[in-house]
């Protein structure tokens, strides 16, 4: 068999068209589980088989793993020629080009690439030179500010001309941020160094200045450009791509692959506008759009629920994902009274699935909105002796900030805990350096005593002795309250008075800083739950609610034998980390307002849309079983707080849900009743908020509705839909079993056309 025809025969019709249409601009809208990677790799292989030199193909990805996988797949079709393709991440490819061309913009060819720590160190040095308060001018916040400026092509000179940026800095009490930015850029250039943002920023500068026709050289070198995960590109990345392919007389052989419904990285600077606007940007050049709508991963209940949910977003590329894997299991929704009960019921359900359906641990994932949520699930998995792994992060009790506070608590309970003392004696920094600790350790060793005793026996001068005395008095003060306060009350005092609270607050609103604060709060919430809830401890081994008993309980949990099978483990991860992965069974937990969707998104419709895309990504990771959970009450900041169910639960049509009888909002209105009456996607969810819906879907009496046969529905007809009301069919595509109608509805928001799979969402013909 001809090798060319053999790989094309592996593709469905739409995939094959996307692979073989090689000339001009192409947009491939790839739904979840639709074979995106196969299309991209086979397209490259097809170009090579058509005679395009591999080194004339530039493929940009977001991970090195994706680039390697792509090359491996191409090699299976075209052989060793695959290694000549320029495939890699934006940063690795651009660094490769800059090594050759950097001298043209004033950098040495052997320029240094600064990592995050290098950048922080340089900013720190600049802050010291400028004698600035590091609590106001937090290093992480300054670094994030500089990164954002570069990603939006704002130079130090342009920065001071942006009054909104300058005003933001004044409001944040960091009015000299622009000066730090200016010095940072100058020092990097003086040192012949580029940070990660510079690998994009300086390449754009190279393209813009075009010295010696360098841009023309690369335009000629790469007549074919492909971009993976295009929805995750930022403003600067798209600007670089446009420079390379969009110019007079260009063939514009650019193919971008992505899914607007999976654009979830706005916090990293990604903008969904790139993929939403791409079709319009290249419309004058006969752009071809291919929609990969067949899902090869999930069963129909999961896929159709995802379709319905994403329709609530205001602006999107219309598509309807479908599956031929059978209807499968309905979506299970678990309502728990507390977050502790949520953890237990999730683990109980996991055991049921393992026993009833013979799932392995590795078939199962627990997904959460924030990493701090992992604690309660880890605790119950350990109690049931179920192995798990934290994907893309540390186990809760192994996270630095958690270990720091636990070390303080251990020392308060037991001053003989030398390892705890070593960890926190100079954290936060209090002028007790390594040399001082070494002298204390030597004294303790010589006298065969604990470090705590030696602290008061070794004398030092000046500031060091003052700091040591202060540390000793602080720990003694905590110990005096051991018998008077419960574990939670004392832990809160230790967190505040030790300086940890202030230390972690310094990182402000950076993602890393917020995660650390969330983890500390989750630990404190766990202690509060320990104090309040008799059901979460074994009274035979944990006799009371003291701080010592709490530390004993987590020591028992964390003393798990790690020498068991490392592969067959439940996966715990954030939804962001789960993108691109798939599991037979997925649990999406913590589905409550202000948690998922996040409280940070409440003021912005665009942010709510991104949270909904994140939920869409979460549920489409599931192949066969999807379980959604929420708790009516959850420990937040040490107190039990009432939570409304997430609006996303209300957006799932009830025909895809196993049971909704017990799900109620704080108003007492049942979820089932709410779910039966779709809400306006641009307004707040009925029953949860006080804002009235400004628009509503039309109400159709089901008794008067009669679905027309699928084969009778044609383009141009006026039709009626139970949910969206009257509309006009503007197109029909797909085969007989999976026909999809594109319909303009007159009343139902959002205003763009909807694509509806006829076998699931019936239409009644009103006019032929």
Short mmCIF file of C-alpha atoms in Angstrom, two decimals, residues 231-586:
data_model
loop_
_atom_site.label_atom_id
_atom_site.label_comp_id
_atom_site.label_asym_id
_atom_site.label_seq_id
_atom_site.Cartn_x
_atom_site.Cartn_y
_atom_site.Cartn_z
CA UNK A 231 -5.63 29.64 21.96
CA UNK A 232 -2.79 29.86 24.52
CA UNK A 233 -0.71 32.44 22.64
CA UNK A 234 -0.26 35.94 24.03
CA UNK A 235 -0.24 39.28 22.24
CA UNK A 236 3.53 39.21 21.65
CA UNK A 237 3.63 35.67 20.29
CA UNK A 238 0.93 36.44 17.74
CA UNK A 239 2.67 39.69 16.79
CA UNK A 240 5.86 37.73 16.02
CA UNK A 241 3.93 35.17 13.95
CA UNK A 242 2.16 37.93 12.00
CA UNK A 243 5.52 39.56 11.22
CA UNK A 244 6.78 36.25 9.85
CA UNK A 245 3.84 35.26 7.63
CA UNK A 246 1.59 38.28 7.00
CA UNK A 247 3.24 40.63 4.50
CA UNK A 248 2.64 41.71 0.87
CA UNK A 249 2.93 38.86 -1.65
CA UNK A 250 3.31 36.29 1.15
CA UNK A 251 1.84 32.82 0.45
CA UNK A 252 0.60 32.97 4.07
CA UNK A 253 1.00 29.25 4.52
CA UNK A 254 0.14 29.32 8.19
CA UNK A 255 -1.86 26.68 10.00
CA UNK A 256 -2.97 27.28 13.57
CA UNK A 257 -4.58 24.55 15.65
CA UNK A 258 -6.50 25.16 18.86
CA UNK A 259 -9.81 25.37 20.66
CA UNK A 260 -11.22 28.63 21.96
CA UNK A 261 -13.29 26.61 24.47
CA UNK A 262 -10.04 25.46 26.09
CA UNK A 263 -8.42 28.89 26.46
CA UNK A 264 -7.64 28.90 30.22
CA UNK A 265 -4.34 30.72 30.66
CA UNK A 266 -5.28 34.40 30.80
CA UNK A 267 -3.38 34.62 34.10
CA UNK A 268 -0.20 33.85 32.13
CA UNK A 269 -0.96 36.51 29.55
CA UNK A 270 -2.69 34.31 26.97
CA UNK A 271 -5.49 36.02 25.09
CA UNK A 272 -8.46 34.22 23.58
CA UNK A 273 -8.79 37.09 21.10
CA UNK A 274 -5.97 35.63 18.99
CA UNK A 275 -7.96 32.54 17.99
CA UNK A 276 -11.31 34.35 17.91
CA UNK A 277 -9.91 36.99 15.54
CA UNK A 278 -7.66 34.76 13.42
CA UNK A 279 -10.35 33.94 10.85
CA UNK A 280 -11.14 37.63 10.37
CA UNK A 281 -7.45 38.59 10.24
CA UNK A 282 -6.81 36.25 7.30
CA UNK A 283 -10.23 36.42 5.65
CA UNK A 284 -8.90 38.50 2.71
CA UNK A 285 -6.53 35.63 1.87
CA UNK A 286 -9.15 32.87 1.48
CA UNK A 287 -8.66 31.26 4.87
CA UNK A 288 -9.99 27.73 5.26
CA UNK A 289 -11.49 26.66 8.59
CA UNK A 290 -11.83 23.02 9.62
CA UNK A 291 -13.73 22.01 12.74
CA UNK A 292 -12.74 18.73 14.37
CA UNK A 293 -16.00 17.94 16.14
CA UNK A 294 -15.88 14.18 16.64
CA UNK A 295 -14.72 13.32 20.15
CA UNK A 296 -12.90 9.98 20.35
CA UNK A 297 -12.47 10.13 24.14
CA UNK A 298 -15.76 10.53 25.98
CA UNK A 299 -19.23 9.00 25.96
CA UNK A 300 -22.28 10.95 24.78
CA UNK A 301 -23.65 12.15 28.14
CA UNK A 302 -20.30 13.80 28.95
CA UNK A 303 -19.85 15.30 25.49
CA UNK A 304 -23.38 16.68 25.23
CA UNK A 305 -23.21 18.18 28.73
CA UNK A 306 -19.97 19.92 27.74
CA UNK A 307 -21.64 21.27 24.57
CA UNK A 308 -24.50 22.75 26.57
CA UNK A 309 -22.29 24.31 29.22
CA UNK A 310 -19.94 26.10 26.83
CA UNK A 311 -22.91 27.61 24.97
CA UNK A 312 -23.35 29.96 27.94
CA UNK A 313 -20.16 31.83 27.03
CA UNK A 314 -20.66 35.15 25.30
CA UNK A 315 -18.22 34.93 22.38
CA UNK A 316 -16.97 31.70 20.82
CA UNK A 317 -16.38 29.81 17.60
CA UNK A 318 -19.62 27.85 17.03
CA UNK A 319 -19.12 24.08 17.03
CA UNK A 320 -20.87 20.96 18.25
CA UNK A 321 -18.76 18.13 19.61
CA UNK A 322 -20.19 14.64 19.15
CA UNK A 323 -19.26 11.10 20.06
CA UNK A 324 -20.14 7.66 18.71
CA UNK A 325 -18.92 5.87 21.86
CA UNK A 326 -22.47 5.29 23.12
CA UNK A 327 -24.47 7.16 25.73
CA UNK A 328 -22.46 5.71 28.63
CA UNK A 329 -23.01 6.51 32.30
CA UNK A 330 -24.88 9.64 33.33
CA UNK A 331 -22.98 12.32 35.24
CA UNK A 332 -23.05 11.75 39.00
CA UNK A 333 -23.44 14.79 41.27
CA UNK A 334 -22.57 14.45 44.94
CA UNK A 335 -23.79 16.96 47.49
CA UNK A 336 -21.90 16.88 50.81
CA UNK A 337 -22.69 18.66 54.04
CA UNK A 338 -19.03 19.63 54.64
CA UNK A 339 -15.71 19.50 52.82
CA UNK A 340 -14.72 16.64 55.13
CA UNK A 341 -17.77 14.66 54.04
CA UNK A 342 -16.98 15.57 50.43
CA UNK A 343 -13.53 13.99 50.79
CA UNK A 344 -14.98 10.83 52.33
CA UNK A 345 -17.75 10.44 49.73
CA UNK A 346 -15.32 10.93 46.86
CA UNK A 347 -13.07 8.19 48.23
CA UNK A 348 -16.09 5.94 48.89
CA UNK A 349 -17.16 6.42 45.26
CA UNK A 350 -13.62 5.62 44.08
CA UNK A 351 -13.72 2.35 46.02
CA UNK A 352 -17.11 1.54 44.49
CA UNK A 353 -15.83 2.19 40.95
CA UNK A 354 -12.70 0.13 41.57
CA UNK A 355 -14.72 -2.82 42.85
CA UNK A 356 -17.71 -2.62 40.52
CA UNK A 357 -16.01 -1.62 37.27
CA UNK A 358 -12.50 -2.94 37.98
CA UNK A 359 -10.83 0.44 37.51
CA UNK A 360 -7.17 0.80 38.43
CA UNK A 361 -5.99 3.72 40.55
CA UNK A 362 -4.25 5.15 37.48
CA UNK A 363 -7.63 5.30 35.67
CA UNK A 364 -8.92 7.86 38.18
CA UNK A 365 -8.25 11.59 38.70
CA UNK A 366 -9.45 14.12 41.26
CA UNK A 367 -9.42 17.65 39.82
CA UNK A 368 -9.71 20.84 41.86
CA UNK A 369 -9.65 24.57 41.20
CA UNK A 370 -6.79 25.36 43.62
CA UNK A 371 -3.96 23.18 44.88
CA UNK A 372 -4.83 23.92 48.50
CA UNK A 373 -7.95 21.75 48.09
CA UNK A 374 -5.87 18.59 47.88
CA UNK A 375 -5.49 18.28 51.67
CA UNK A 376 -8.82 16.68 52.57
CA UNK A 377 -8.67 14.20 49.67
CA UNK A 378 -5.10 13.23 50.54
CA UNK A 379 -6.13 12.58 54.12
CA UNK A 380 -9.01 10.28 53.20
CA UNK A 381 -7.02 8.44 50.52
CA UNK A 382 -4.31 7.76 53.10
CA UNK A 383 -6.87 6.55 55.65
CA UNK A 384 -8.27 4.10 53.11
CA UNK A 385 -4.70 3.11 52.16
CA UNK A 386 -5.21 4.14 48.52
CA UNK A 387 -2.04 5.21 46.73
CA UNK A 388 -2.05 8.59 45.00
CA UNK A 389 0.27 11.13 43.41
CA UNK A 390 0.15 14.89 43.21
CA UNK A 391 0.62 15.86 39.57
CA UNK A 392 2.66 18.97 38.94
CA UNK A 393 3.20 19.71 42.60
CA UNK A 394 4.07 18.43 46.04
CA UNK A 395 1.87 16.50 48.41
CA UNK A 396 0.12 18.99 50.69
CA UNK A 397 2.25 18.35 53.78
CA UNK A 398 5.45 18.50 51.70
CA UNK A 399 4.86 22.08 50.51
CA UNK A 400 7.41 24.52 51.92
CA UNK A 401 4.98 26.93 53.52
CA UNK A 402 3.05 24.07 55.16
CA UNK A 403 6.27 22.52 56.48
CA UNK A 404 7.36 25.92 57.83
CA UNK A 405 4.25 26.40 59.97
CA UNK A 406 4.19 22.74 61.02
CA UNK A 407 7.85 23.10 62.13
CA UNK A 408 6.91 26.03 64.38
CA UNK A 409 4.05 24.00 65.85
CA UNK A 410 6.31 20.98 66.39
CA UNK A 411 8.85 23.12 68.24
CA UNK A 412 6.14 24.64 70.44
CA UNK A 413 4.93 21.16 71.41
CA UNK A 414 8.43 19.69 71.71
CA UNK A 415 11.44 22.01 72.18
CA UNK A 416 13.65 18.94 71.77
CA UNK A 417 12.75 18.74 68.05
CA UNK A 418 16.15 19.81 66.67
CA UNK A 419 15.12 19.50 63.00
CA UNK A 420 12.11 21.76 63.47
CA UNK A 421 14.30 24.32 65.26
CA UNK A 422 16.92 24.28 62.51
CA UNK A 423 14.22 24.87 59.89
CA UNK A 424 12.66 27.95 61.46
CA UNK A 425 15.25 29.59 63.71
CA UNK A 426 16.08 32.06 60.95
CA UNK A 427 12.84 31.99 58.97
CA UNK A 428 11.56 34.58 58.58
CA UNK A 429 15.04 36.10 58.69
CA UNK A 430 15.97 37.40 62.11
CA UNK A 431 19.80 37.84 61.96
CA UNK A 432 20.59 34.30 63.14
CA UNK A 433 22.84 33.09 60.33
CA UNK A 434 24.41 29.72 59.52
CA UNK A 435 27.58 30.48 61.51
CA UNK A 436 25.54 31.18 64.64
CA UNK A 437 23.54 27.97 64.23
CA UNK A 438 26.75 26.01 63.64
CA UNK A 439 28.23 27.29 66.94
CA UNK A 440 25.05 26.38 68.80
CA UNK A 441 25.09 22.91 67.19
CA UNK A 442 28.73 22.37 68.20
CA UNK A 443 27.92 23.33 71.79
CA UNK A 444 24.92 20.96 71.86
CA UNK A 445 26.98 18.12 70.43
CA UNK A 446 29.85 18.63 72.90
CA UNK A 447 27.43 18.68 75.84
CA UNK A 448 25.14 15.97 74.48
CA UNK A 449 22.05 18.12 74.75
CA UNK A 450 19.27 19.47 72.57
CA UNK A 451 19.72 22.64 70.52
CA UNK A 452 16.98 24.44 72.48
CA UNK A 453 19.00 24.17 75.71
CA UNK A 454 22.15 25.37 73.98
CA UNK A 455 20.38 28.48 72.67
CA UNK A 456 20.51 29.96 76.16
CA UNK A 457 24.05 28.84 76.93
CA UNK A 458 26.07 30.18 73.97
CA UNK A 459 26.70 33.91 74.07
CA UNK A 460 26.87 36.16 71.01
CA UNK A 461 27.27 39.88 70.65
CA UNK A 462 25.01 42.67 69.44
CA UNK A 463 22.12 42.03 67.05
CA UNK A 464 22.58 38.25 66.97
CA UNK A 465 22.13 37.91 70.74
CA UNK A 466 19.12 40.24 70.67
CA UNK A 467 17.54 38.13 67.91
CA UNK A 468 18.26 34.88 69.77
CA UNK A 469 16.71 36.25 72.96
CA UNK A 470 13.65 37.36 71.03
CA UNK A 471 13.28 33.94 69.40
CA UNK A 472 13.56 32.13 72.75
CA UNK A 473 10.99 34.42 74.38
CA UNK A 474 8.60 33.99 71.44
CA UNK A 475 8.65 30.17 71.59
CA UNK A 476 8.32 30.22 75.38
CA UNK A 477 5.33 32.53 75.05
CA UNK A 478 3.68 30.08 72.64
CA UNK A 479 4.37 27.17 74.98
CA UNK A 480 2.75 28.95 77.90
CA UNK A 481 -0.54 28.90 75.98
CA UNK A 482 -0.48 25.17 75.15
CA UNK A 483 -2.84 24.24 77.98
CA UNK A 484 -5.12 27.27 77.64
CA UNK A 485 -5.85 27.32 73.92
CA UNK A 486 -7.11 24.67 71.52
CA UNK A 487 -4.98 23.61 68.54
CA UNK A 488 -6.58 26.07 66.11
CA UNK A 489 -6.40 29.11 68.39
CA UNK A 490 -2.74 28.50 69.14
CA UNK A 491 -1.84 27.76 65.50
CA UNK A 492 -3.38 31.10 64.43
CA UNK A 493 -1.30 32.94 67.04
CA UNK A 494 1.88 31.13 66.00
CA UNK A 495 1.24 31.91 62.33
CA UNK A 496 0.80 35.62 63.02
CA UNK A 497 3.36 36.28 65.76
CA UNK A 498 6.15 34.15 64.25
CA UNK A 499 6.24 36.52 61.27
CA UNK A 500 5.09 33.85 58.76
CA UNK A 501 1.86 35.68 57.97
CA UNK A 502 3.72 38.88 57.15
CA UNK A 503 6.41 36.98 55.22
CA UNK A 504 3.95 35.27 52.89
CA UNK A 505 1.85 38.42 52.53
CA UNK A 506 4.89 40.10 50.93
CA UNK A 507 4.32 38.16 47.72
CA UNK A 508 1.00 39.93 47.36
CA UNK A 509 -1.23 39.00 44.46
CA UNK A 510 1.23 36.90 42.50
CA UNK A 511 -0.06 33.43 41.65
CA UNK A 512 2.75 31.74 43.61
CA UNK A 513 2.18 33.99 46.62
CA UNK A 514 -1.58 33.44 46.58
CA UNK A 515 -1.11 29.66 46.39
CA UNK A 516 1.17 29.75 49.44
CA UNK A 517 -1.33 31.77 51.44
CA UNK A 518 -4.12 29.41 50.31
CA UNK A 519 -2.10 26.40 51.45
CA UNK A 520 -1.45 27.94 54.87
CA UNK A 521 -5.15 28.76 55.22
CA UNK A 522 -6.02 25.21 54.19
CA UNK A 523 -3.72 23.88 56.93
CA UNK A 524 -5.37 26.18 59.47
CA UNK A 525 -8.80 25.10 58.20
CA UNK A 526 -7.73 21.48 58.70
CA UNK A 527 -6.75 22.25 62.29
CA UNK A 528 -10.07 24.02 62.85
CA UNK A 529 -11.95 21.02 61.45
CA UNK A 530 -9.87 18.74 63.70
CA UNK A 531 -10.96 20.76 66.73
CA UNK A 532 -14.65 20.99 65.75
CA UNK A 533 -15.41 17.58 64.24
CA UNK A 534 -15.27 14.46 66.39
CA UNK A 535 -15.76 12.20 63.39
CA UNK A 536 -12.41 12.97 61.76
CA UNK A 537 -10.19 11.46 64.44
CA UNK A 538 -9.70 8.01 65.89
CA UNK A 539 -10.15 8.51 69.63
CA UNK A 540 -8.13 5.40 70.43
CA UNK A 541 -4.96 6.86 68.90
CA UNK A 542 -5.79 10.61 69.02
CA UNK A 543 -7.15 11.19 72.52
CA UNK A 544 -7.92 14.94 72.52
CA UNK A 545 -8.03 18.15 70.50
CA UNK A 546 -4.66 19.51 71.58
CA UNK A 547 -2.00 20.77 69.22
CA UNK A 548 0.12 17.72 70.08
CA UNK A 549 -2.76 15.43 69.05
CA UNK A 550 -3.20 17.24 65.74
CA UNK A 551 0.51 16.90 64.95
CA UNK A 552 0.28 13.22 65.84
CA UNK A 553 -2.69 12.77 63.49
CA UNK A 554 -0.90 14.27 60.49
CA UNK A 555 2.31 12.38 61.32
CA UNK A 556 0.30 9.15 61.10
CA UNK A 557 -1.16 10.28 57.78
CA UNK A 558 2.17 11.29 56.27
CA UNK A 559 4.05 8.21 57.45
CA UNK A 560 2.88 6.24 54.41
CA UNK A 561 5.03 3.50 52.93
CA UNK A 562 6.30 4.98 49.65
CA UNK A 563 7.99 1.76 48.49
CA UNK A 564 4.78 0.38 47.01
CA UNK A 565 3.90 0.38 43.31
CA UNK A 566 4.75 3.86 42.04
CA UNK A 567 2.61 3.65 38.90
CA UNK A 568 -0.86 2.56 39.96
CA UNK A 569 -1.91 5.70 41.82
CA UNK A 570 -4.90 8.03 41.88
CA UNK A 571 -3.95 11.34 40.27
CA UNK A 572 -4.67 14.58 42.13
CA UNK A 573 -4.17 17.83 40.24
CA UNK A 574 -5.49 21.27 39.48
CA UNK A 575 -7.71 21.61 36.41
CA UNK A 576 -5.05 23.77 34.76
CA UNK A 577 -2.53 20.93 35.11
CA UNK A 578 -5.01 18.40 33.67
CA UNK A 579 -5.28 20.02 30.24
CA UNK A 580 -4.32 17.53 27.54
CA UNK A 581 -4.77 14.48 29.79
CA UNK A 582 -7.56 11.90 29.99
CA UNK A 583 -8.83 9.37 32.55
CA UNK A 584 -11.55 6.74 32.61
CA UNK A 585 -13.02 8.35 35.73
CA UNK A 586 -12.79 12.02 36.70
#
